[in-house]
Structures are given as structure tokens and as C-alpha cells.
Coordinates of C-alpha atoms in Angstrom, one line a residue:
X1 CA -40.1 -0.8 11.9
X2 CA -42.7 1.7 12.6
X3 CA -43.2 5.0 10.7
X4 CA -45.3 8.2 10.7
X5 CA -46.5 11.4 8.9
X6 CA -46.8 14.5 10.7
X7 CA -48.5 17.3 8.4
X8 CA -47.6 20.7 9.7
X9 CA -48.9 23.0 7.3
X10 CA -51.3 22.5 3.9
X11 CA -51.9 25.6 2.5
X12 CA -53.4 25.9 -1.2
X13 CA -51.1 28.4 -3.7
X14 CA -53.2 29.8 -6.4
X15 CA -56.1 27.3 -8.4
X16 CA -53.3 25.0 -9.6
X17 CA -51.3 23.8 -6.7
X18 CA -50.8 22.5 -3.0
X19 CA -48.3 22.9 -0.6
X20 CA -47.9 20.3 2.2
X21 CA -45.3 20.8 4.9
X22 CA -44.7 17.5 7.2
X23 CA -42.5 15.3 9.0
X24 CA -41.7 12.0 8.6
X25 CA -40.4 10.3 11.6
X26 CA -40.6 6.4 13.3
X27 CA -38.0 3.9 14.3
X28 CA -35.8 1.3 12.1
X29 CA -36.2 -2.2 12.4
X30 CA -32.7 -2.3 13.9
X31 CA -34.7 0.2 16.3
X32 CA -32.6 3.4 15.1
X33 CA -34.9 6.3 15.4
X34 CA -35.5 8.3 11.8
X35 CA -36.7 11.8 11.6
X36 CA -36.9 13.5 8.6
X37 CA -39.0 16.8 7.1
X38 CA -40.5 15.9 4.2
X39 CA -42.5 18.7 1.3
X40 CA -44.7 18.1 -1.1
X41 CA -46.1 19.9 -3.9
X42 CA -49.5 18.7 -5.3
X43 CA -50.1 19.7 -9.2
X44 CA -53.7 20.1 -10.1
X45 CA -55.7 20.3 -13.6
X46 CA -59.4 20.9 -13.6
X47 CA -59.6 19.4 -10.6
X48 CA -57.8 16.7 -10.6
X49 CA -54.1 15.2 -9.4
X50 CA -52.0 15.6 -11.9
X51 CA -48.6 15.5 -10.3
X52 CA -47.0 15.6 -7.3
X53 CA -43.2 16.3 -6.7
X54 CA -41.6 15.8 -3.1
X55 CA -38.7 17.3 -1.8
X56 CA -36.4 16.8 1.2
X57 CA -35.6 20.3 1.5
X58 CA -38.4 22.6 2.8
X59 CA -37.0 26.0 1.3
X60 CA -37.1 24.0 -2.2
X61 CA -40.7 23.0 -2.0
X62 CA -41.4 26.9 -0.8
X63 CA -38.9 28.2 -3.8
X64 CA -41.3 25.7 -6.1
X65 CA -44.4 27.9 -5.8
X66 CA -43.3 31.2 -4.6
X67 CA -43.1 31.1 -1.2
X68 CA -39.1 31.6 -0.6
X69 CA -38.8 32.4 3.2

């Protein structure tokens, strides 16, 4: 099987948090070709990773820090 992570879009939202937009796409080892869009949202303290929380659903991960299209 063979995967890979497309990032579309990275955009910092306010001090605290980070948006990433990408796509997650490859082939199975039965060779069925996957493609899936894939958000994450990265959670920052005082400069650190705190937490990150992925969603399969871009409008969620937009809803999740303010940025509802």
C-alpha cells in the first residue's frame, strides 16, 4: 500500500491555533485507490503543541475556529 499527504492550505487563526487543510490519498494493498480530505486543528500553549484534533469534514474543522464558509 502506498499513501500520501497533500497540504492545501495552513493558515494560523489567532496566537493559539492552526488550521491545516489536506488530502490524504494513495492506493490499498488490494490496489483500490483511497482519497480522502482530511483537517486538522493544531492547539497551541506558550508555544508549544498542546493538542491537535482531526476531522474528516472540512466545514467542521473551519466551524472549529471560526472560519464557517
Amino acid at each position: 500500500s502506498e499513501f500520501h499527504m497533500n497540504v492545501e492550505r495552513i493558515q494560523a487563526v489567532g496566537d493559539d491555533q492552526v488550521l491545516a487543510l489536506m488530502k490524504m490519498s494513495g492506493v490499498s494493498e488490494g490496489g483500490v485507490p483511497v482519497a480522502q480530505p482530511l483537517s486538522s486543528v493544531y492547539y497551541l500553549a506558550a508555544g508549544r503543541l498542546r493538542r491537535v484534533h482531526v476531522y474528516l469534514n472540512r466545514a467542521e474543522a473551519l466551524q472549529a475556529v471560526g472560519l464557517a464558509e
